[in-house]
Amino acid sequence: MLTFKQLRYFIAVHQHRHFGNAAEEVCVSQPALSMQIRDLEKELGLCLVERNARSIRITPEGEEIARRANQILREMQDLKDYAKHAASPLSGIIRLGVIPSLAPYILPKLLPALIKQYPDLQLNLRETLTASLVSELKHGTLDVILAALPIEEPDLEEVPIFEDHFLLAVSSSRNIDERKRMGADDLHGENLLLLEEGHCLRDQTLSFCGSIGQNQSANVGATSIATVLHMVAAGYGVTVLPEICADTEIADDRITLLRFAEPQPSRRIGLIWRKTSPKSEDYMALARCLRNVTN
Amino acid sequence: MLTFKQLRYFIAVHQHRHFGNAAEEVCVSQPALSMQIRDLEKELGLCLVERNARSIRITPEGEEIARRANQILREMQDLKDYAKHAASPLSGIIRLGVIPSLAPYILPKLLPALIKQYPDLQLNLRETLTASLVSELKHGTLDVILAALPIEEPDLEEVPIFEDHFLLAVSSSRNIDERKRMGADDLHGENLLLLEEGHCLRDQTLSFCGSIGQNQSANVGATSIATVLHMVAAGYGVTVLPEICADTEIADDRITLLRFAEPQPSRRIGLIWRKTSPKSEDYMALARCLRNVTN
DNA sequence: TTATATTCATAAGATATCCTGATCCTTATG
DNA sequence: CATAAGGATCAGGATATCTTATGAATATAA
């Protein structure tokens, strides 16, 4: 069996052209080094060093082997360097999945903070519906996901990040006093605009509103919150908007945001990973970072 | 210390995603493999495999390490292949030095025969004067040289290849009967044309002819036999020509070749290498091949 | 719920490998 | 001829590695 050690020793001999000095460089006795070189030559079936009472000489094949061995050792070192780099806390690759009703609003806050605090971290992002995220997380294609709790899978760990209150977005043309606190029953008869099937936000909205207005709205199925809000602005109906989206989306004064009466409805955003994942520590740190940017 | 074994075992795990099967592939027991993987992870300070009672999962870092490890093992295999290739008899690189009065005549015969018989052999050629060849041979820049014997260096081995008779090349305008056998004294008063200083052929010619004609010819010093023969053809004098050159050089009917009387003068061509060289066997085979093409 | 099977981890003892230190052999040098 | 230098060889002990047996955790089946 060809070993790394043999190559290392041979390279030392190649550099020093002297067994004794080479042995010193690799911190073994000269016989130990001689034996490894002998083994290497036997292994390769090839004479690498021409011994000659007074001095030694590397054969042409030895030169070629040394060249290749050097290349191999270099890559070996690269591998170790990569590992060392990847081993420092919150560094290396983390594959993060985020739900669509969160990604565009939280990532612009999260990414700059992460880069600043953990410059060695490389984040691979994926944005899709909760069901896919959970499946990919369990399958190992993702390392950690950011979604609405609860997921409640037995082998997944989940920690809450923040409580995202729901607001009611209505057309400004209605002239409703912004200070008014809405109740679920205020949605009676309203055309409730929703995201398409599969979005957790849609389900949360419906479960909060009960079956009220479901008949008018179930068939809307917009693909993004921005789309829904455009429809609200145009007067087609109302929608329930997570607070985290408010900053980004509401530059439009044709929309008025109304708070619900206490207890305000909300969704709980959390970070989820496999209980067996080796980087739980890192995900906890990621969770802290997320709490800081969402405070 | 990072070892190849660890990488090999890890790659098996990466492929099978199963410790038991991976262990089978690399022909060790499962605990042995587990321990090597554990050592590798400890060595790299990095979790590569996420264990999970029922199944295992390679971490993103593990994927990257596997990619690099594969690359390293591939190069390792290349190195072994190279060695195997180089180890077969008369294969690999041989650096051969040849004297100028031999190279153009013997190489066209030798090379095709060598390629046919030993397709794995790669010959690096160098053509220069004997003194340089011997020096480079002793220094290890060359592996074997083809020159006129004797060299008689204590640490060089020399084997004769063939006896190269000298012929006298004269202008055809002299109308000498080709059947006449010449003696050294027939060169009296002739303008003897010679190669420049340092060529063994020049020294051999002079030593055979004694000091006769030396006064006229010592200052000629042509750089090649072809040049000397052009001068003979043009009627400037005569020269002593090794028989091996005759085939190639004498397409010119302005030159007549005359044989010397017995004992015919000659040079003994031989193959020379370092006694300590690991490829003596190969050089013996090379010598046999040379004898075949010169018979 | 209990038994069984699967899968990786751990432990103990056997084995193979590797290293050290002493010594030998060959050859160059004064 | 004696000495020094440089690599090879050898014996014994230290390390590392392997195997077998067993354990622990969890999923699957009865």
XYZ file of C-alpha atoms (C1' of nucleotides) in Angstrom:
650
model
C 0.000 0.000 0.000
C 1.351 3.350 -1.106
C 1.330 5.823 1.768
C 1.431 9.519 2.257
C 4.433 9.104 4.558
C 6.483 7.450 1.869
C 5.875 10.339 -0.479
C 6.717 12.865 2.209
C 9.979 11.112 3.022
C 10.879 10.748 -0.606
C 10.304 14.417 -1.254
C 12.634 15.214 1.608
C 15.288 12.991 0.047
C 14.656 14.629 -3.285
C 15.182 18.062 -1.801
C 18.230 17.285 0.305
C 19.785 14.615 -1.850
C 20.966 13.207 1.441
C 19.252 10.547 3.557
C 20.538 11.822 6.884
C 19.469 15.417 6.338
C 16.162 14.342 4.866
C 15.534 12.182 7.928
C 16.247 15.145 10.151
C 13.805 17.300 8.221
C 10.961 14.829 8.661
C 11.985 14.163 12.282
C 12.774 10.474 12.118
C 15.953 8.469 12.293
C 17.858 7.787 9.125
C 17.091 4.049 9.104
C 13.377 4.763 9.389
C 13.546 7.007 6.373
C 15.686 4.547 4.424
C 13.153 1.827 5.038
C 10.246 3.945 3.881
C 12.115 4.825 0.714
C 12.896 1.168 0.173
C 9.233 0.292 0.655
C 8.206 3.013 -1.753
C 10.588 1.724 -4.381
C 9.368 -1.818 -3.855
C 5.783 -0.638 -4.008
C 6.363 1.159 -7.292
C 8.655 -1.560 -8.593
C 11.005 1.188 -9.537
C 14.368 2.525 -8.448
C 13.970 6.168 -7.445
C 17.312 6.901 -5.854
C 20.623 5.701 -7.129
C 22.801 5.034 -4.059
C 26.452 5.472 -4.432
C 28.611 5.120 -1.320
C 29.510 8.782 -1.420
C 26.424 10.507 -2.735
C 22.994 9.804 -4.083
C 21.244 10.666 -7.283
C 17.575 10.803 -8.196
C 16.718 8.712 -11.252
C 14.688 10.293 -14.063
C 11.684 8.300 -12.882
C 12.392 9.548 -9.373
C 12.230 13.116 -10.613
C 8.869 12.462 -12.205
C 7.589 10.714 -9.092
C 8.819 13.605 -6.954
C 6.996 16.065 -9.177
C 3.774 14.111 -8.851
C 4.253 13.518 -5.145
C 4.731 17.226 -4.601
C 1.510 17.922 -6.409
C -0.300 15.379 -4.247
C 1.098 16.780 -1.025
C 0.119 20.255 -2.091
C -3.465 19.161 -2.636
C -3.373 17.346 0.659
C -2.361 20.602 2.310
C -5.130 22.436 0.474
C -7.595 19.917 1.808
C -6.356 20.463 5.335
C -6.488 24.225 4.904
C -10.013 23.968 3.626
C -10.965 21.867 6.647
C -9.335 24.274 9.051
C -11.192 27.143 7.476
C -14.482 25.295 7.448
C -14.068 24.234 11.068
C -14.111 27.690 12.631
C -17.491 28.550 14.141
C -20.136 29.713 11.703
C -17.997 29.206 8.689
C -17.998 26.881 5.758
C -21.146 26.182 3.821
C -24.610 26.347 5.298
C -27.539 25.572 3.048
C -30.444 27.686 4.271
C -34.008 27.385 3.084
C -36.481 30.253 3.597
C -40.188 30.502 2.883
C -41.238 32.993 0.171
C -43.290 35.176 2.512
C -40.158 35.794 4.558
C -37.141 35.632 2.235
C -37.429 39.016 0.505
C -37.985 40.835 3.796
C -35.603 39.167 6.191
C -32.627 38.347 3.974
C -31.723 41.962 3.172
C -31.368 42.482 6.898
C -29.741 39.166 7.704
C -27.086 38.910 5.020
C -25.148 42.116 5.732
C -25.109 41.338 9.446
C -23.924 37.773 8.827
C -21.169 38.839 6.444
C -19.971 41.381 8.948
C -20.058 39.070 11.939
C -19.028 35.784 10.275
C -17.059 36.585 7.140
C -16.097 32.921 6.681
C -19.663 31.777 6.341
C -20.937 30.855 2.934
C -24.715 30.732 2.714
C -26.419 28.718 -0.006
C -29.989 29.965 -0.204
C -33.142 28.286 -1.359
C -36.603 29.805 -1.343
C -39.648 27.574 -1.565
C -42.752 26.413 0.286
C -42.561 24.977 3.790
C -43.442 21.436 2.724
C -40.532 21.291 0.274
C -38.157 22.892 2.732
C -38.993 20.361 5.412
C -38.641 17.491 2.997
C -35.284 18.731 1.767
C -34.132 19.365 5.310
C -34.966 15.822 6.328
C -33.359 14.472 3.205
C -30.166 16.403 3.897
C -30.275 18.687 0.882
C -30.710 21.615 3.239
C -29.026 22.163 6.580
C -31.407 24.584 8.216
C -34.638 26.358 7.324
C -36.380 29.520 8.331
C -40.153 29.089 8.380
C -43.266 29.551 10.433
C -43.578 27.309 13.473
C -44.661 24.809 14.426
C -43.213 22.174 12.156
C -43.338 19.484 14.829
C -41.353 16.779 13.166
C -39.850 14.410 15.744
C -36.302 14.515 14.397
C -36.223 18.255 13.804
C -35.145 20.850 16.316
C -36.944 24.179 16.191
C -36.203 27.431 17.971
C -38.389 30.563 17.772
C -36.891 33.732 16.356
C -39.622 36.324 16.613
C -43.382 36.807 16.603
C -44.556 38.280 13.314
C -47.863 40.101 13.838
C -50.424 40.180 11.079
C -51.743 43.517 9.810
C -54.748 44.148 7.645
C -53.971 45.889 4.380
C -56.905 47.800 2.909
C -57.319 50.341 0.163
C -56.711 53.916 1.386
C -59.793 54.985 -0.532
C -61.863 53.462 2.268
C -60.670 56.235 4.634
C -60.553 54.026 7.671
C -58.955 55.547 10.751
C -55.531 53.928 11.135
C -55.927 53.889 14.877
C -58.904 51.565 14.668
C -58.153 48.044 15.892
C -59.717 45.415 13.708
C -61.362 42.137 14.691
C -61.663 39.008 12.616
C -65.359 39.759 12.132
C -64.513 43.064 10.402
C -63.487 40.901 7.457
C -67.098 39.804 6.908
C -68.106 40.414 3.342
C -64.616 41.669 2.393
C -62.912 40.192 -0.611
C -59.934 38.541 1.079
C -56.976 38.224 -1.278
C -54.603 35.316 -0.660
C -51.413 33.715 -1.916
C -51.711 30.499 -3.914
C -52.095 27.042 -2.369
C -49.203 25.737 -0.316
C -48.107 29.011 1.225
C -48.247 28.777 4.976
C -49.303 32.405 5.142
C -52.452 31.525 3.232
C -53.295 28.750 5.666
C -52.563 30.915 8.691
C -54.758 33.701 7.359
C -57.616 31.340 6.649
C -57.380 29.656 10.014
C -57.447 33.038 11.740
C -60.367 34.295 9.721
C -62.266 31.073 9.998
C -64.294 30.316 6.919
C -65.316 33.965 6.560
C -64.850 35.311 3.069
C -63.347 32.078 1.949
C -65.806 31.787 -0.886
C -64.735 34.998 -2.548
C -61.034 34.660 -2.119
C -59.958 31.042 -2.353
C -59.542 31.334 -6.079
C -57.197 34.301 -6.132
C -53.909 32.502 -5.506
C -51.321 35.187 -6.167
C -47.703 34.108 -6.433
C -46.235 36.837 -4.264
C -47.156 39.259 -1.539
C -46.197 42.144 -3.804
C -48.827 41.001 -6.295
C -51.486 40.739 -3.627
C -50.709 44.261 -2.411
C -50.969 45.676 -5.910
C -54.427 44.198 -6.060
C -55.293 45.742 -2.681
C -54.014 49.119 -3.887
C -56.187 48.785 -6.984
C -59.190 48.236 -4.760
C -59.878 44.578 -5.450
C -59.986 43.586 -1.806
C -58.093 43.360 1.464
C -55.314 41.082 2.637
C -53.585 39.993 5.780
C -49.964 41.103 5.781
C -47.150 39.987 8.088
C -45.617 42.962 9.814
C -42.128 42.116 8.616
C -43.236 42.853 5.062
C -44.610 46.258 5.939
C -41.362 48.221 5.803
C -40.435 46.983 2.389
C -43.756 46.771 0.637
C -45.673 49.828 1.778
C -44.268 52.724 -0.150
C -47.707 52.856 -1.687
C -50.049 55.397 -0.054
C -53.015 53.771 -1.745
C -52.746 51.149 0.979
C -53.622 51.630 4.622
C -52.356 49.196 7.231
C -54.580 48.437 10.168
C -53.610 46.646 13.353
C -55.817 43.901 14.757
C -57.218 44.126 18.274
C -55.407 42.209 21.018
C -54.659 39.400 21.052
C -53.157 40.313 17.725
C -52.945 37.400 15.338
C -49.430 36.513 14.369
C -47.179 33.836 13.065
C -44.154 32.586 14.947
C -41.051 32.503 12.796
C -38.427 29.959 13.787
C -35.243 28.271 12.710
C -35.387 24.501 12.177
C -32.649 21.872 11.706
C -32.086 18.161 12.128
C -31.504 17.140 15.715
C -28.581 15.025 14.562
C -26.933 17.848 12.662
C -23.294 18.382 13.671
C -23.607 22.139 13.537
C -26.356 22.804 16.044
C -24.080 25.287 17.755
C -23.782 27.214 14.540
C -27.523 27.264 14.011
C -28.017 28.597 17.502
C -25.598 31.382 16.652
C -27.488 31.962 13.418
C -30.710 32.171 15.427
C -29.162 34.807 17.715
C -28.069 36.779 14.704
C -31.598 36.559 13.281
C -33.107 37.784 16.543
C -30.776 40.765 16.473
C -31.829 41.852 12.999
C -35.547 41.365 13.663
C -35.637 42.572 17.306
C -1.230 12.743 10.573
C -3.606 12.660 7.646
C -3.315 9.376 5.742
C -4.368 8.024 2.390
C -6.159 5.208 4.070
C -8.459 7.643 5.798
C -9.282 9.315 2.502
C -9.837 5.986 0.799
C -12.178 4.819 3.536
C -14.035 8.095 3.558
C -14.551 7.954 -0.174
C -16.012 4.492 0.207
C -18.407 5.839 2.840
C -19.239 8.737 0.568
C -20.073 6.384 -2.273
C -22.052 3.833 -0.302
C -23.522 6.111 2.324
C -23.264 3.069 4.552
C -20.409 2.135 6.879
C -20.866 -1.609 6.585
C -20.902 -1.692 2.786
C -18.051 0.763 2.590
C -16.022 -1.431 4.937
C -16.703 -4.399 2.698
C -15.551 -2.484 -0.338
C -12.221 -1.603 1.224
C -11.890 -5.097 2.709
C -11.810 -4.285 6.403
C -14.214 -4.780 9.242
C -16.779 -2.102 9.908
C -15.241 -0.961 13.221
C -11.867 -0.512 11.544
C -13.465 1.753 8.987
C -15.462 3.623 11.598
C -12.309 4.329 13.544
C -10.468 5.636 10.517
C -13.359 7.943 9.718
C -13.410 9.126 13.292
C -9.673 9.789 13.135
C -10.074 11.670 9.886
C -12.778 13.851 11.366
C -10.657 14.500 14.436
C -7.665 15.253 12.240
C -9.620 17.770 10.191
C -11.502 19.080 13.201
C -14.634 18.726 11.159
C -17.712 16.555 11.048
C -17.887 14.836 7.675
C -20.650 12.316 8.234
C -23.832 12.946 10.133
C -24.721 9.662 11.876
C -28.293 8.943 12.461
C -29.235 5.536 13.888
C -30.951 4.498 10.696
C -28.942 6.174 7.962
C -26.017 8.493 7.443
C -25.606 11.750 5.626
C -22.522 13.512 4.266
C -22.176 17.092 5.457
C -21.557 19.860 2.912
C -17.958 19.994 4.094
C -17.820 16.229 3.709
C -18.876 16.581 0.095
C -16.110 19.062 -0.539
C -13.557 16.884 1.232
C -14.724 13.871 -0.757
C -14.292 15.821 -3.977
C -10.750 16.769 -3.029
C -9.943 13.305 -1.728
C -11.108 11.784 -4.977
C -8.840 14.106 -6.877
C -5.907 13.137 -4.660
C -6.564 9.432 -5.020
C -6.850 9.808 -8.746
C -3.444 11.457 -8.889
C -2.119 8.742 -6.653
C -3.359 6.173 -9.125
C -1.763 8.112 -11.955
C 1.503 8.062 -10.089
C 1.257 4.307 -9.639
C 0.346 3.850 -13.280
C 3.286 5.938 -14.299
C 5.568 3.825 -12.111
C 4.160 0.608 -13.478
C 4.660 1.843 -16.973
C 8.160 3.063 -16.254
C 9.075 -0.181 -14.510
C 8.542 -2.531 -17.415
C 11.862 -3.422 -19.016
C 13.250 -0.840 -21.406
C 10.555 1.653 -20.789
C 10.301 5.000 -19.180
C 12.845 7.674 -19.870
C 16.425 6.952 -20.867
C 18.693 9.890 -21.524
C 21.143 8.772 -24.177
C 24.185 10.715 -25.303
C 25.810 9.959 -28.662
C 28.956 11.328 -30.244
C 28.486 13.433 -33.390
C 30.423 11.057 -35.667
C 27.931 8.326 -34.805
C 24.579 9.935 -34.089
C 23.428 10.744 -37.646
C 24.354 7.264 -38.882
C 23.307 4.954 -36.130
C 20.177 6.657 -34.809
C 18.137 6.254 -38.006
C 18.720 2.534 -37.675
C 18.344 2.315 -33.924
C 15.222 4.365 -33.338
C 12.767 2.437 -35.525
C 14.013 -0.864 -34.104
C 13.686 0.419 -30.541
C 10.207 1.799 -31.071
C 9.117 -1.493 -32.548
C 10.663 -3.661 -29.863
C 10.143 -1.407 -26.834
C 7.228 0.915 -27.519
C 7.220 2.103 -23.911
C 10.710 3.483 -24.099
C 11.171 7.217 -24.285
C 14.630 8.243 -25.429
C 15.977 11.696 -24.646
C 18.863 12.294 -26.998
C 21.895 14.475 -26.691
C 24.682 14.769 -29.231
C 28.019 16.175 -28.204
C 31.716 15.384 -27.810
C 32.888 12.432 -25.750
C 34.380 14.536 -22.961
C 31.065 16.294 -22.335
C 29.116 13.065 -22.566
C 31.322 11.383 -19.985
C 31.110 14.342 -17.683
C 27.321 14.485 -17.965
C 27.081 10.752 -17.493
C 29.099 10.891 -14.298
C 27.081 13.857 -13.107
C 23.828 12.043 -13.720
C 22.459 14.321 -16.427
C 22.736 11.423 -18.843
C 21.964 7.771 -18.179
C 23.971 6.077 -20.889
C 26.212 7.109 -23.750
C 27.245 5.669 -27.059
C 30.848 6.508 -27.905
C 34.164 5.101 -28.967
C 35.902 2.911 -26.410
C 37.835 2.906 -24.274
C 36.569 5.430 -21.772
C 38.154 3.661 -18.834
C 36.580 5.520 -15.999
C 36.561 3.416 -12.835
C 32.889 3.922 -12.021
C 31.639 3.483 -15.555
C 30.651 0.220 -17.118
C 31.387 -0.170 -20.807
C 30.312 -2.869 -23.239
C 31.429 -3.047 -26.884
C 28.778 -2.893 -29.584
C 30.680 -3.274 -32.806
C 33.986 -2.630 -34.519
C 33.745 0.318 -36.879
C 36.441 0.002 -39.576
C 37.996 3.100 -41.023
C 37.921 3.684 -44.764
C 39.915 6.168 -46.766
C 37.787 8.588 -48.743
C 39.537 10.088 -51.745
C 38.444 12.059 -54.749
C 37.221 9.824 -57.574
C 39.233 11.977 -59.957
C 42.337 10.142 -58.715
C 41.128 6.953 -60.418
C 42.468 4.644 -57.756
C 41.440 1.025 -58.053
C 38.859 0.394 -55.330
C 40.297 -3.037 -54.753
C 43.627 -1.609 -53.635
C 44.279 -1.985 -49.906
C 45.811 1.142 -48.412
C 48.515 1.442 -45.764
C 49.039 4.285 -43.373
C 52.087 5.314 -45.350
C 49.930 5.893 -48.444
C 48.738 9.017 -46.685
C 52.202 10.538 -46.965
C 51.976 13.932 -48.550
C 48.180 13.771 -48.748
C 46.136 16.642 -47.401
C 44.346 14.875 -44.553
C 41.069 16.576 -43.732
C 39.877 16.279 -40.129
C 37.030 17.267 -37.826
C 37.645 20.045 -35.327
C 39.389 19.587 -31.966
C 37.649 17.426 -29.426
C 36.175 14.871 -31.794
C 37.426 11.441 -30.913
C 37.427 10.527 -34.588
C 40.042 13.211 -35.169
C 42.257 11.823 -32.422
C 41.821 8.263 -33.616
C 42.703 9.216 -37.168
C 45.779 11.106 -36.060
C 46.939 8.346 -33.781
C 46.561 5.822 -36.600
C 48.324 7.995 -39.128
C 51.052 8.946 -36.694
C 52.274 12.468 -37.268
C 52.102 12.055 -41.036
C 50.279 14.822 -42.810
C 49.514 16.488 -39.527
C 51.055 19.736 -40.644
C 48.746 20.156 -43.575
C 45.542 19.130 -41.959
C 45.480 20.122 -38.314
C 43.980 23.464 -39.122
C 40.992 22.216 -41.109
C 38.655 21.425 -38.217
C 35.350 20.830 -39.956
C 32.260 20.616 -37.795
C 30.757 17.552 -39.436
C 31.701 14.540 -41.470
C 29.373 15.680 -44.232
C 31.401 18.879 -44.515
C 34.679 16.980 -44.668
C 33.321 14.740 -47.412
C 32.165 17.698 -49.463
C 35.727 18.934 -49.284
C 37.043 15.532 -50.385
C 34.597 15.490 -53.282
C 35.814 18.934 -54.277
C 39.377 17.621 -54.399
C 40.804 19.411 -51.345
C 42.222 16.257 -49.820
C 41.453 12.857 -48.322
C 39.843 11.795 -45.072
C 39.472 8.771 -42.902
C 35.832 7.749 -42.706
C 34.188 5.313 -40.295
C 32.468 2.566 -42.228
C 29.157 3.214 -40.499
C 28.965 6.584 -42.226
C 29.532 5.122 -45.660
C 25.958 4.053 -46.393
C 24.481 7.389 -45.575
C 27.087 9.801 -46.826
C 28.343 8.285 -50.053
C 25.692 8.986 -52.599
C 28.389 11.137 -54.213
C 30.294 9.385 -56.999
C 32.995 12.019 -56.857
C 34.248 10.121 -53.802
C 35.951 6.737 -53.837
C 36.188 4.685 -50.668
C 39.283 2.587 -50.168
C 39.773 -0.121 -47.606
C 42.955 -0.258 -45.547
C 45.177 -3.329 -45.538
C 44.814 -5.754 -42.635
C 44.922 -5.210 -39.790
C 42.326 -2.632 -40.756
C 42.268 0.378 -38.465
C 39.000 0.811 -36.649
C 37.309 2.295 -33.683
C 35.414 0.226 -31.189
C 31.966 1.632 -30.500
C 30.528 0.844 -27.097
C 27.753 1.675 -24.689
C 28.748 3.207 -21.358
C 26.822 3.792 -18.119
C 27.411 4.249 -14.433
C 28.138 1.019 -12.621
C 25.669 2.091 -9.947
C 22.874 2.785 -12.393
C 19.657 0.949 -11.498
C 18.907 0.166 -15.121
C 21.969 -1.825 -16.120
C 19.678 -4.561 -17.360
C 18.005 -2.114 -19.663
C 21.305 -0.864 -21.001
C 22.366 -4.412 -21.732
C 19.143 -4.850 -23.676
C 19.806 -1.582 -25.437
C 23.289 -2.864 -26.313
C 21.794 -6.027 -27.793
C 19.402 -3.953 -29.830
C 22.304 -1.825 -31.056
C 24.284 -4.910 -32.055
C 21.310 -6.133 -34.066
C 20.993 -2.937 -36.061
C 24.730 -2.638 -36.715
C 25.613 -6.337 -37.165
C -46.017 -3.525 23.375
C -42.436 -6.656 22.685
C -39.267 -9.031 19.777
C -36.168 -8.534 15.973
C -33.169 -6.436 12.776
C -30.285 -2.789 11.332
C -26.545 0.205 11.909
C -22.840 2.525 13.855
C -19.847 2.879 18.225
C -16.921 0.842 21.675
C -13.716 -2.450 23.980
C -10.145 -5.965 24.346
C -6.811 -8.566 22.587
C -4.029 -9.984 18.563
C -1.242 -8.495 14.760
C 1.236 -5.692 11.773
C 3.843 -1.696 11.181
C 7.170 1.550 12.300
C 10.756 3.559 14.851
C 15.126 3.823 17.455
C 19.822 2.796 18.491
C 23.641 0.082 17.549
C 26.326 -1.778 14.132
C 28.008 -3.000 9.455
C 29.676 -2.092 4.778
C 31.568 0.585 1.188
C 34.182 4.202 -0.432
C 36.585 8.647 -0.458
C 40.269 11.290 1.754
C 44.328 12.671 4.250
C 46.362 2.680 6.328
C 43.295 5.025 9.376
C 39.449 7.836 9.451
C 35.154 9.850 8.187
C 30.917 9.890 5.707
C 26.860 7.908 4.175
C 23.645 4.533 3.553
C 22.009 -0.452 4.810
C 20.797 -3.903 8.122
C 19.147 -5.820 12.431
C 16.831 -6.576 16.937
C 13.750 -5.127 20.149
C 10.234 -2.258 21.678
C 6.611 1.216 20.878
C 2.513 2.413 18.011
C -1.065 1.818 15.232
C -4.402 -0.966 13.242
C -7.218 -4.741 12.730
C -10.648 -8.357 14.174
C -14.138 -10.251 16.995
C -17.481 -9.595 20.273
C -20.571 -6.589 22.249
C -23.354 -2.339 23.143
C -26.723 1.294 22.172
C -30.155 3.401 19.539
C -33.824 3.092 16.580
C -36.872 1.345 13.195
C -39.884 -2.635 11.789
C -42.783 -6.454 12.545
C -45.623 -9.443 15.201
